[in-house]
């Protein structure tokens, strides 16, 4: 279940849920899934979405509720042009209060404490910070902090931003097999062990050392980051090409307190719908 900040239920695309149920809940779907998980198929799908052949999907996507708030373009030559559409600056401004921790993207989010020796769930898939980051040393730094998980759906705006100003300390790409991040799949498989992800370690102005992880999903061949060495709050960090995707932010011990409504929802297995720039935590 997904709720907005007012407690109203937010519904996702019924077509996507139906397709994912087919993939994960029967033998024919599992056979097809083996093909879709390959990097080659993902790249072919990406090429199709970049081509004029995909223009027919644009009209259907707009009809089905693609979020176009603040978008200047009205004509899209292919589906990926629509998927990676860009908003006018300031459409959803980031809070400039120093202690406000802002959502980096429009998403369905959850938050989890990073207790020593335990894993945090990303909708039923358990992970330690070290497993997610691919480093025992980096994972240990975030012990007793928090993991903020921001799940993007295909209809969401697929550009993401920095939640605070600061500088880049390190960045690495971890290869994986593409797989969906939808909860239907997460009930069956430890998804993030099979996903490629880009891990950036940041030194931020108001929240110290943080990890910013972009996770690719099934049929998402590209995580495109702009590669800034220094950055400001609300500045665009990058975007996902076609597909549903996830951003995970890890913060250290005694850095911030997540907003109460998000904590309560997360404790009940409920995701909270948030917009980019919206306050989701506050500095201790």
PDB file of C-alpha atoms in Angstrom:
ATOM      1  CA  UNK A   1       0.000   0.000   0.000  1.00  0.00           C
ATOM      2  CA  UNK A   2       1.090   3.581  -0.730  1.00  0.00           C
ATOM      3  CA  UNK A   3      -0.272   6.621   1.156  1.00  0.00           C
ATOM      4  CA  UNK A   4       0.331  10.322   0.569  1.00  0.00           C
ATOM      5  CA  UNK A   5       1.231  12.681   3.432  1.00  0.00           C
ATOM      6  CA  UNK A   6      -2.483  13.238   4.113  1.00  0.00           C
ATOM      7  CA  UNK A   7      -3.171   9.515   4.512  1.00  0.00           C
ATOM      8  CA  UNK A   8      -4.916   9.077   1.152  1.00  0.00           C
ATOM      9  CA  UNK A   9      -4.148   5.905  -0.807  1.00  0.00           C
ATOM     10  CA  UNK A  10      -2.093   6.348  -3.994  1.00  0.00           C
ATOM     11  CA  UNK A  11      -2.739   3.838  -6.787  1.00  0.00           C
ATOM     12  CA  UNK A  12      -0.172   2.609  -9.310  1.00  0.00           C
ATOM     13  CA  UNK A  13      -0.600   1.490 -12.909  1.00  0.00           C
ATOM     14  CA  UNK A  14      -2.852  -1.581 -12.985  1.00  0.00           C
ATOM     15  CA  UNK A  15      -1.252  -2.730 -16.234  1.00  0.00           C
ATOM     16  CA  UNK A  16       2.205  -2.908 -14.684  1.00  0.00           C
ATOM     17  CA  UNK A  17       0.963  -4.861 -11.670  1.00  0.00           C
ATOM     18  CA  UNK A  18      -0.830  -7.368 -13.937  1.00  0.00           C
ATOM     19  CA  UNK A  19       2.277  -7.906 -16.088  1.00  0.00           C
ATOM     20  CA  UNK A  20       4.504  -8.407 -13.039  1.00  0.00           C
ATOM     21  CA  UNK A  21       2.056 -10.911 -11.557  1.00  0.00           C
ATOM     22  CA  UNK A  22       2.326 -12.894 -14.801  1.00  0.00           C
ATOM     23  CA  UNK A  23       6.136 -12.805 -14.668  1.00  0.00           C
ATOM     24  CA  UNK A  24       6.490 -13.963 -11.069  1.00  0.00           C
ATOM     25  CA  UNK A  25       3.527 -16.218 -10.359  1.00  0.00           C
ATOM     26  CA  UNK A  26       3.648 -18.871 -13.048  1.00  0.00           C
ATOM     27  CA  UNK A  27       6.039 -21.037 -15.076  1.00  0.00           C
ATOM     28  CA  UNK A  28       5.455 -19.237 -18.444  1.00  0.00           C
ATOM     29  CA  UNK A  29       6.200 -15.904 -16.808  1.00  0.00           C
ATOM     30  CA  UNK A  30       9.373 -17.233 -15.177  1.00  0.00           C
ATOM     31  CA  UNK A  31      10.619 -18.447 -18.576  1.00  0.00           C
ATOM     32  CA  UNK A  32      10.024 -14.986 -20.060  1.00  0.00           C
ATOM     33  CA  UNK A  33      11.664 -13.402 -17.030  1.00  0.00           C
ATOM     34  CA  UNK A  34      14.923 -15.259 -17.707  1.00  0.00           C
ATOM     35  CA  UNK A  35      15.069 -13.480 -21.078  1.00  0.00           C
ATOM     36  CA  UNK A  36      14.080 -10.063 -19.759  1.00  0.00           C
ATOM     37  CA  UNK A  37      16.749 -10.189 -17.044  1.00  0.00           C
ATOM     38  CA  UNK A  38      19.594 -10.317 -19.577  1.00  0.00           C
ATOM     39  CA  UNK A  39      21.652  -7.177 -20.192  1.00  0.00           C
ATOM     40  CA  UNK A  40      21.422  -7.708 -23.962  1.00  0.00           C
ATOM     41  CA  UNK A  41      17.621  -7.685 -23.919  1.00  0.00           C
ATOM     42  CA  UNK A  42      17.653  -4.621 -21.689  1.00  0.00           C
ATOM     43  CA  UNK A  43      19.914  -2.802 -24.169  1.00  0.00           C
ATOM     44  CA  UNK A  44      17.693  -3.798 -27.101  1.00  0.00           C
ATOM     45  CA  UNK A  45      14.629  -2.518 -25.256  1.00  0.00           C
ATOM     46  CA  UNK A  46      16.482   0.723 -24.523  1.00  0.00           C
ATOM     47  CA  UNK A  47      17.328   1.151 -28.219  1.00  0.00           C
ATOM     48  CA  UNK A  48      13.673   0.623 -29.136  1.00  0.00           C
ATOM     49  CA  UNK A  49      12.550   3.223 -26.572  1.00  0.00           C
ATOM     50  CA  UNK A  50      15.048   5.702 -28.089  1.00  0.00           C
ATOM     51  CA  UNK A  51      13.729   5.150 -31.608  1.00  0.00           C
ATOM     52  CA  UNK A  52      10.730   6.687 -33.458  1.00  0.00           C
ATOM     53  CA  UNK A  53       9.148   3.213 -33.388  1.00  0.00           C
ATOM     54  CA  UNK A  54       8.192   3.836 -29.741  1.00  0.00           C
ATOM     55  CA  UNK A  55       6.171   7.009 -30.444  1.00  0.00           C
ATOM     56  CA  UNK A  56       2.921   5.060 -30.212  1.00  0.00           C
ATOM     57  CA  UNK A  57       3.597   4.464 -26.507  1.00  0.00           C
ATOM     58  CA  UNK A  58       3.793   8.198 -25.786  1.00  0.00           C
ATOM     59  CA  UNK A  59       0.080   8.888 -26.309  1.00  0.00           C
ATOM     60  CA  UNK A  60      -0.885   5.840 -24.250  1.00  0.00           C
ATOM     61  CA  UNK A  61       1.422   6.846 -21.388  1.00  0.00           C
ATOM     62  CA  UNK A  62       0.020  10.365 -21.269  1.00  0.00           C
ATOM     63  CA  UNK A  63      -3.517   8.974 -21.243  1.00  0.00           C
ATOM     64  CA  UNK A  64      -2.647   6.623 -18.367  1.00  0.00           C
ATOM     65  CA  UNK A  65      -1.504   9.414 -16.057  1.00  0.00           C
ATOM     66  CA  UNK A  66       2.176  10.167 -16.731  1.00  0.00           C
ATOM     67  CA  UNK A  67       3.088  13.028 -14.395  1.00  0.00           C
ATOM     68  CA  UNK A  68       3.584  16.140 -16.572  1.00  0.00           C
ATOM     69  CA  UNK A  69       3.465  18.849 -13.903  1.00  0.00           C
ATOM     70  CA  UNK A  70       6.014  21.572 -14.670  1.00  0.00           C
ATOM     71  CA  UNK A  71       7.173  19.966 -17.947  1.00  0.00           C
ATOM     72  CA  UNK A  72       7.713  22.425 -20.792  1.00  0.00           C
ATOM     73  CA  UNK A  73       7.825  20.017 -23.766  1.00  0.00           C
ATOM     74  CA  UNK A  74       4.629  19.103 -25.570  1.00  0.00           C
ATOM     75  CA  UNK A  75       6.041  16.918 -28.393  1.00  0.00           C
ATOM     76  CA  UNK A  76       8.205  13.831 -27.791  1.00  0.00           C
ATOM     77  CA  UNK A  77       9.993  12.012 -30.667  1.00  0.00           C
ATOM     78  CA  UNK A  78      10.154   8.702 -28.754  1.00  0.00           C
ATOM     79  CA  UNK A  79       9.119   7.153 -25.473  1.00  0.00           C
ATOM     80  CA  UNK A  80      12.437   7.709 -23.740  1.00  0.00           C
ATOM     81  CA  UNK A  81      12.210  11.435 -24.501  1.00  0.00           C
ATOM     82  CA  UNK A  82       8.947  11.412 -22.553  1.00  0.00           C
ATOM     83  CA  UNK A  83      10.341   9.184 -19.819  1.00  0.00           C
ATOM     84  CA  UNK A  84      13.366  11.445 -19.226  1.00  0.00           C
ATOM     85  CA  UNK A  85      11.378  14.687 -19.612  1.00  0.00           C
ATOM     86  CA  UNK A  86      12.691  17.671 -17.695  1.00  0.00           C
ATOM     87  CA  UNK A  87      10.725  20.052 -15.496  1.00  0.00           C
ATOM     88  CA  UNK A  88      11.158  23.781 -15.291  1.00  0.00           C
ATOM     89  CA  UNK A  89      13.475  24.776 -12.448  1.00  0.00           C
ATOM     90  CA  UNK A  90      11.630  25.484  -9.231  1.00  0.00           C
ATOM     91  CA  UNK A  91       8.560  23.351  -9.994  1.00  0.00           C
ATOM     92  CA  UNK A  92       9.041  21.595  -6.653  1.00  0.00           C
ATOM     93  CA  UNK A  93      11.508  23.761  -4.680  1.00  0.00           C
ATOM     94  CA  UNK A  94      13.744  22.176  -2.045  1.00  0.00           C
ATOM     95  CA  UNK A  95      13.445  23.451   1.499  1.00  0.00           C
ATOM     96  CA  UNK A  96      16.321  25.822   2.272  1.00  0.00           C
ATOM     97  CA  UNK A  97      16.091  25.229   6.031  1.00  0.00           C
ATOM     98  CA  UNK A  98      19.539  23.884   6.905  1.00  0.00           C
ATOM     99  CA  UNK A  99      18.228  21.063   9.063  1.00  0.00           C
ATOM    100  CA  UNK A 100      15.611  19.786   6.591  1.00  0.00           C
ATOM    101  CA  UNK A 101      16.457  16.521   4.855  1.00  0.00           C
ATOM    102  CA  UNK A 102      14.653  16.554   1.502  1.00  0.00           C
ATOM    103  CA  UNK A 103      13.459  13.786  -0.794  1.00  0.00           C
ATOM    104  CA  UNK A 104      15.736  13.605  -3.861  1.00  0.00           C
ATOM    105  CA  UNK A 105      12.924  12.422  -6.155  1.00  0.00           C
ATOM    106  CA  UNK A 106       9.208  11.905  -6.655  1.00  0.00           C
ATOM    107  CA  UNK A 107       8.801   8.430  -5.192  1.00  0.00           C
ATOM    108  CA  UNK A 108       7.184   5.939  -2.869  1.00  0.00           C
ATOM    109  CA  UNK A 109       9.476   5.935   0.150  1.00  0.00           C
ATOM    110  CA  UNK A 110      10.232   3.966   3.295  1.00  0.00           C
ATOM    111  CA  UNK A 111      12.823   4.460   6.033  1.00  0.00           C
ATOM    112  CA  UNK A 112      14.649   1.867   8.137  1.00  0.00           C
ATOM    113  CA  UNK A 113      17.100   1.999  11.087  1.00  0.00           C
ATOM    114  CA  UNK A 114      20.481   0.408  10.351  1.00  0.00           C
ATOM    115  CA  UNK A 115      20.998  -1.656  13.482  1.00  0.00           C
ATOM    116  CA  UNK A 116      24.293  -3.445  14.108  1.00  0.00           C
ATOM    117  CA  UNK A 117      24.447  -6.913  12.585  1.00  0.00           C
ATOM    118  CA  UNK A 118      20.982  -6.751  11.039  1.00  0.00           C
ATOM    119  CA  UNK A 119      19.656  -6.138   7.544  1.00  0.00           C
ATOM    120  CA  UNK A 120      17.135  -3.521   6.508  1.00  0.00           C
ATOM    121  CA  UNK A 121      14.276  -4.546   4.213  1.00  0.00           C
ATOM    122  CA  UNK A 122      13.574  -2.902   0.892  1.00  0.00           C
ATOM    123  CA  UNK A 123       9.991  -4.166   0.597  1.00  0.00           C
ATOM    124  CA  UNK A 124      10.680  -7.711   1.825  1.00  0.00           C
ATOM    125  CA  UNK A 125      14.258  -8.012   0.468  1.00  0.00           C
ATOM    126  CA  UNK A 126      16.762  -7.919   3.386  1.00  0.00           C
ATOM    127  CA  UNK A 127      20.047  -6.034   2.926  1.00  0.00           C
ATOM    128  CA  UNK A 128      22.880  -4.865   5.078  1.00  0.00           C
ATOM    129  CA  UNK A 129      24.450  -1.519   4.306  1.00  0.00           C
ATOM    130  CA  UNK A 130      27.648  -3.335   3.318  1.00  0.00           C
ATOM    131  CA  UNK A 131      25.842  -5.523   0.791  1.00  0.00           C
ATOM    132  CA  UNK A 132      24.153  -2.553  -0.795  1.00  0.00           C
ATOM    133  CA  UNK A 133      27.364  -0.497  -0.982  1.00  0.00           C
ATOM    134  CA  UNK A 134      29.649  -3.399  -1.893  1.00  0.00           C
ATOM    135  CA  UNK A 135      32.022  -2.467   0.959  1.00  0.00           C
ATOM    136  CA  UNK A 136      32.285  -3.667   4.546  1.00  0.00           C
ATOM    137  CA  UNK A 137      34.150  -0.516   5.562  1.00  0.00           C
ATOM    138  CA  UNK A 138      31.600   1.881   4.085  1.00  0.00           C
ATOM    139  CA  UNK A 139      28.729  -0.170   5.456  1.00  0.00           C
ATOM    140  CA  UNK A 140      30.161  -0.036   8.984  1.00  0.00           C
ATOM    141  CA  UNK A 141      30.204   3.761   8.880  1.00  0.00           C
ATOM    142  CA  UNK A 142      26.399   3.917   8.614  1.00  0.00           C
ATOM    143  CA  UNK A 143      25.731   1.519  11.511  1.00  0.00           C
ATOM    144  CA  UNK A 144      22.930   2.846  13.751  1.00  0.00           C
ATOM    145  CA  UNK A 145      21.985   5.413  11.109  1.00  0.00           C
ATOM    146  CA  UNK A 146      19.096   5.230   8.634  1.00  0.00           C
ATOM    147  CA  UNK A 147      18.358   3.921   5.154  1.00  0.00           C
ATOM    148  CA  UNK A 148      15.921   6.046   3.145  1.00  0.00           C
ATOM    149  CA  UNK A 149      14.499   4.095   0.195  1.00  0.00           C
ATOM    150  CA  UNK A 150      12.843   6.028  -2.659  1.00  0.00           C
ATOM    151  CA  UNK A 151      11.063   3.773  -5.205  1.00  0.00           C
ATOM    152  CA  UNK A 152      10.127   5.332  -8.540  1.00  0.00           C
ATOM    153  CA  UNK A 153       7.298   3.997 -10.712  1.00  0.00           C
ATOM    154  CA  UNK A 154       7.205   4.297 -14.534  1.00  0.00           C
ATOM    155  CA  UNK A 155       4.661   7.146 -14.339  1.00  0.00           C
ATOM    156  CA  UNK A 156       6.884   9.157 -11.987  1.00  0.00           C
ATOM    157  CA  UNK A 157       9.334  11.897 -12.922  1.00  0.00           C
ATOM    158  CA  UNK A 158      12.640  10.036 -13.371  1.00  0.00           C
ATOM    159  CA  UNK A 159      15.172  12.737 -12.576  1.00  0.00           C
ATOM    160  CA  UNK A 160      16.726  12.895  -9.116  1.00  0.00           C
ATOM    161  CA  UNK A 161      18.567  15.619  -7.217  1.00  0.00           C
ATOM    162  CA  UNK A 162      21.003  16.229  -4.367  1.00  0.00           C
ATOM    163  CA  UNK A 163      19.266  16.575  -0.987  1.00  0.00           C
ATOM    164  CA  UNK A 164      22.010  18.901   0.326  1.00  0.00           C
ATOM    165  CA  UNK A 165      25.087  20.787  -0.826  1.00  0.00           C
ATOM    166  CA  UNK A 166      28.538  19.229  -0.586  1.00  0.00           C
ATOM    167  CA  UNK A 167      31.235  17.363  -2.482  1.00  0.00           C
ATOM    168  CA  UNK A 168      31.733  13.907  -3.998  1.00  0.00           C
ATOM    169  CA  UNK A 169      34.186  11.679  -2.108  1.00  0.00           C
ATOM    170  CA  UNK A 170      33.996   8.554  -4.282  1.00  0.00           C
ATOM    171  CA  UNK A 171      31.840   6.836  -6.879  1.00  0.00           C
ATOM    172  CA  UNK A 172      31.682   3.289  -8.238  1.00  0.00           C
ATOM    173  CA  UNK A 173      29.397   1.183 -10.421  1.00  0.00           C
ATOM    174  CA  UNK A 174      28.415  -2.319  -9.291  1.00  0.00           C
ATOM    175  CA  UNK A 175      27.340  -4.603 -12.110  1.00  0.00           C
ATOM    176  CA  UNK A 176      24.307  -6.837 -11.742  1.00  0.00           C
ATOM    177  CA  UNK A 177      21.459  -8.559 -13.499  1.00  0.00           C
ATOM    178  CA  UNK A 178      18.543  -6.247 -14.256  1.00  0.00           C
ATOM    179  CA  UNK A 179      15.448  -7.033 -12.217  1.00  0.00           C
ATOM    180  CA  UNK A 180      12.284  -5.212 -11.265  1.00  0.00           C
ATOM    181  CA  UNK A 181      11.950  -3.315  -7.971  1.00  0.00           C
ATOM    182  CA  UNK A 182       8.160  -3.670  -7.818  1.00  0.00           C
ATOM    183  CA  UNK A 183       6.840  -5.222  -4.557  1.00  0.00           C
ATOM    184  CA  UNK A 184       5.316  -8.176  -6.491  1.00  0.00           C
ATOM    185  CA  UNK A 185       8.840  -9.254  -7.391  1.00  0.00           C
ATOM    186  CA  UNK A 186      10.301  -8.427  -4.002  1.00  0.00           C
ATOM    187  CA  UNK A 187       7.997 -10.961  -2.382  1.00  0.00           C
ATOM    188  CA  UNK A 188       9.746 -13.670  -4.404  1.00  0.00           C
ATOM    189  CA  UNK A 189      13.402 -12.732  -4.843  1.00  0.00           C
ATOM    190  CA  UNK A 190      16.233 -10.798  -3.101  1.00  0.00           C
ATOM    191  CA  UNK A 191      16.104  -8.231  -5.837  1.00  0.00           C
ATOM    192  CA  UNK A 192      18.963  -5.874  -5.032  1.00  0.00           C
ATOM    193  CA  UNK A 193      21.487  -8.724  -5.176  1.00  0.00           C
ATOM    194  CA  UNK A 194      20.620  -8.867  -8.883  1.00  0.00           C
ATOM    195  CA  UNK A 195      20.515  -5.186  -9.740  1.00  0.00           C
ATOM    196  CA  UNK A 196      23.234  -2.939 -11.055  1.00  0.00           C
ATOM    197  CA  UNK A 197      23.760   0.143  -8.931  1.00  0.00           C
ATOM    198  CA  UNK A 198      25.835   3.282  -8.808  1.00  0.00           C
ATOM    199  CA  UNK A 199      27.230   4.119  -5.359  1.00  0.00           C
ATOM    200  CA  UNK A 200      28.305   7.689  -4.551  1.00  0.00           C
ATOM    201  CA  UNK A 201      29.786   8.609  -1.169  1.00  0.00           C
ATOM    202  CA  UNK A 202      29.136  12.278  -0.396  1.00  0.00           C
ATOM    203  CA  UNK A 203      30.361  14.735   2.206  1.00  0.00           C
ATOM    204  CA  UNK A 204      27.341  16.996   2.730  1.00  0.00           C
ATOM    205  CA  UNK A 205      27.136  20.385   4.413  1.00  0.00           C
ATOM    206  CA  UNK A 206      24.484  19.554   7.016  1.00  0.00           C
ATOM    207  CA  UNK A 207      24.310  15.738   7.257  1.00  0.00           C
ATOM    208  CA  UNK A 208      27.963  14.729   7.089  1.00  0.00           C
ATOM    209  CA  UNK A 209      29.022  11.631   5.185  1.00  0.00           C
ATOM    210  CA  UNK A 210      26.147  10.013   3.247  1.00  0.00           C
ATOM    211  CA  UNK A 211      25.823   7.293   0.601  1.00  0.00           C
ATOM    212  CA  UNK A 212      23.648   7.950  -2.450  1.00  0.00           C
ATOM    213  CA  UNK A 213      22.801   4.803  -4.424  1.00  0.00           C
ATOM    214  CA  UNK A 214      20.932   4.639  -7.733  1.00  0.00           C
ATOM    215  CA  UNK A 215      19.608   1.162  -8.530  1.00  0.00           C
ATOM    216  CA  UNK A 216      18.752   0.031 -12.061  1.00  0.00           C
ATOM    217  CA  UNK A 217      15.696  -2.133 -12.639  1.00  0.00           C
ATOM    218  CA  UNK A 218      14.511  -4.622 -15.246  1.00  0.00           C
ATOM    219  CA  UNK A 219      14.803  -3.062 -18.722  1.00  0.00           C
ATOM    220  CA  UNK A 220      16.618  -0.011 -17.374  1.00  0.00           C
ATOM    221  CA  UNK A 221      19.906  -0.051 -19.274  1.00  0.00           C
ATOM    222  CA  UNK A 222      21.130   3.326 -18.127  1.00  0.00           C
ATOM    223  CA  UNK A 223      21.707   5.259 -14.932  1.00  0.00           C
ATOM    224  CA  UNK A 224      22.870   8.657 -16.176  1.00  0.00           C
ATOM    225  CA  UNK A 225      24.705  10.848 -13.661  1.00  0.00           C
ATOM    226  CA  UNK A 226      26.100  14.284 -14.471  1.00  0.00           C
ATOM    227  CA  UNK A 227      29.305  13.644 -12.510  1.00  0.00           C
ATOM    228  CA  UNK A 228      29.521  16.770 -10.358  1.00  0.00           C
ATOM    229  CA  UNK A 229      32.497  16.972  -7.981  1.00  0.00           C
ATOM    230  CA  UNK A 230      30.685  19.646  -5.950  1.00  0.00           C
ATOM    231  CA  UNK A 231      26.945  20.320  -5.809  1.00  0.00           C
ATOM    232  CA  UNK A 232      24.191  22.391  -4.218  1.00  0.00           C
ATOM    233  CA  UNK A 233      20.897  21.441  -2.573  1.00  0.00           C
ATOM    234  CA  UNK A 234      18.238  20.690  -5.185  1.00  0.00           C
ATOM    235  CA  UNK A 235      20.725  20.483  -8.073  1.00  0.00           C
ATOM    236  CA  UNK A 236      19.929  17.652 -10.492  1.00  0.00           C
ATOM    237  CA  UNK A 237      22.273  14.674  -9.974  1.00  0.00           C
ATOM    238  CA  UNK A 238      21.062  12.553 -12.876  1.00  0.00           C
ATOM    239  CA  UNK A 239      18.211  10.509 -14.286  1.00  0.00           C
ATOM    240  CA  UNK A 240      17.068   6.988 -15.142  1.00  0.00           C
ATOM    241  CA  UNK A 241      16.286   5.866 -18.681  1.00  0.00           C
ATOM    242  CA  UNK A 242      13.212   3.690 -19.360  1.00  0.00           C
ATOM    243  CA  UNK A 243      11.824   1.583 -16.482  1.00  0.00           C
ATOM    244  CA  UNK A 244      11.039   1.738 -12.782  1.00  0.00           C
ATOM    245  CA  UNK A 245      13.989   2.469 -10.520  1.00  0.00           C
ATOM    246  CA  UNK A 246      15.093   3.209  -6.949  1.00  0.00           C
ATOM    247  CA  UNK A 247      17.295   5.656  -5.038  1.00  0.00           C
ATOM    248  CA  UNK A 248      18.640   4.721  -1.596  1.00  0.00           C
ATOM    249  CA  UNK A 249      20.271   7.256   0.743  1.00  0.00           C
ATOM    250  CA  UNK A 250      22.182   6.109   3.843  1.00  0.00           C
ATOM    251  CA  UNK A 251      22.941   8.529   6.682  1.00  0.00           C
ATOM    252  CA  UNK A 252      25.094   7.987   9.755  1.00  0.00           C
ATOM    253  CA  UNK A 253      24.361   7.690  13.466  1.00  0.00           C
ATOM    254  CA  UNK A 254      22.803  10.648  15.326  1.00  0.00           C
ATOM    255  CA  UNK A 255      22.555  12.728  12.141  1.00  0.00           C
ATOM    256  CA  UNK A 256      18.825  13.168  11.615  1.00  0.00           C
ATOM    257  CA  UNK A 257      15.361  12.047  12.665  1.00  0.00           C
ATOM    258  CA  UNK A 258      12.936  10.844   9.952  1.00  0.00           C
ATOM    259  CA  UNK A 259       9.481  12.468   9.889  1.00  0.00           C
ATOM    260  CA  UNK A 260       7.040  10.691  12.198  1.00  0.00           C
ATOM    261  CA  UNK A 261       4.383   9.909   9.569  1.00  0.00           C
ATOM    262  CA  UNK A 262       6.966   8.198   7.339  1.00  0.00           C
ATOM    263  CA  UNK A 263       8.330   6.166  10.270  1.00  0.00           C
ATOM    264  CA  UNK A 264       4.823   5.065  11.277  1.00  0.00           C
ATOM    265  CA  UNK A 265       3.963   4.045   7.714  1.00  0.00           C
ATOM    266  CA  UNK A 266       7.256   2.195   7.262  1.00  0.00           C
ATOM    267  CA  UNK A 267       6.723   0.260  10.499  1.00  0.00           C
ATOM    268  CA  UNK A 268       3.431  -0.994   9.040  1.00  0.00           C
ATOM    269  CA  UNK A 269       4.944  -1.921   5.656  1.00  0.00           C
ATOM    270  CA  UNK A 270       3.332   1.108   3.978  1.00  0.00           C
ATOM    271  CA  UNK A 271       5.173   3.335   1.508  1.00  0.00           C
ATOM    272  CA  UNK A 272       4.694   7.111   1.624  1.00  0.00           C
ATOM    273  CA  UNK A 273       4.334   9.090  -1.600  1.00  0.00           C
ATOM    274  CA  UNK A 274       6.612  12.143  -1.596  1.00  0.00           C
ATOM    275  CA  UNK A 275       7.657  14.811  -4.079  1.00  0.00           C
ATOM    276  CA  UNK A 276      11.217  15.908  -4.804  1.00  0.00           C
ATOM    277  CA  UNK A 277      12.237  18.623  -2.348  1.00  0.00           C
ATOM    278  CA  UNK A 278       9.704  17.576   0.285  1.00  0.00           C
ATOM    279  CA  UNK A 279      11.027  17.367   3.860  1.00  0.00           C
ATOM    280  CA  UNK A 280      11.282  13.723   5.003  1.00  0.00           C
ATOM    281  CA  UNK A 281      13.596  14.158   8.008  1.00  0.00           C
ATOM    282  CA  UNK A 282      15.293  16.760  10.195  1.00  0.00           C
ATOM    283  CA  UNK A 283      18.816  17.103  11.521  1.00  0.00           C
ATOM    284  CA  UNK A 284      19.333  16.146  15.161  1.00  0.00           C
TER     285      UNK A 284
END
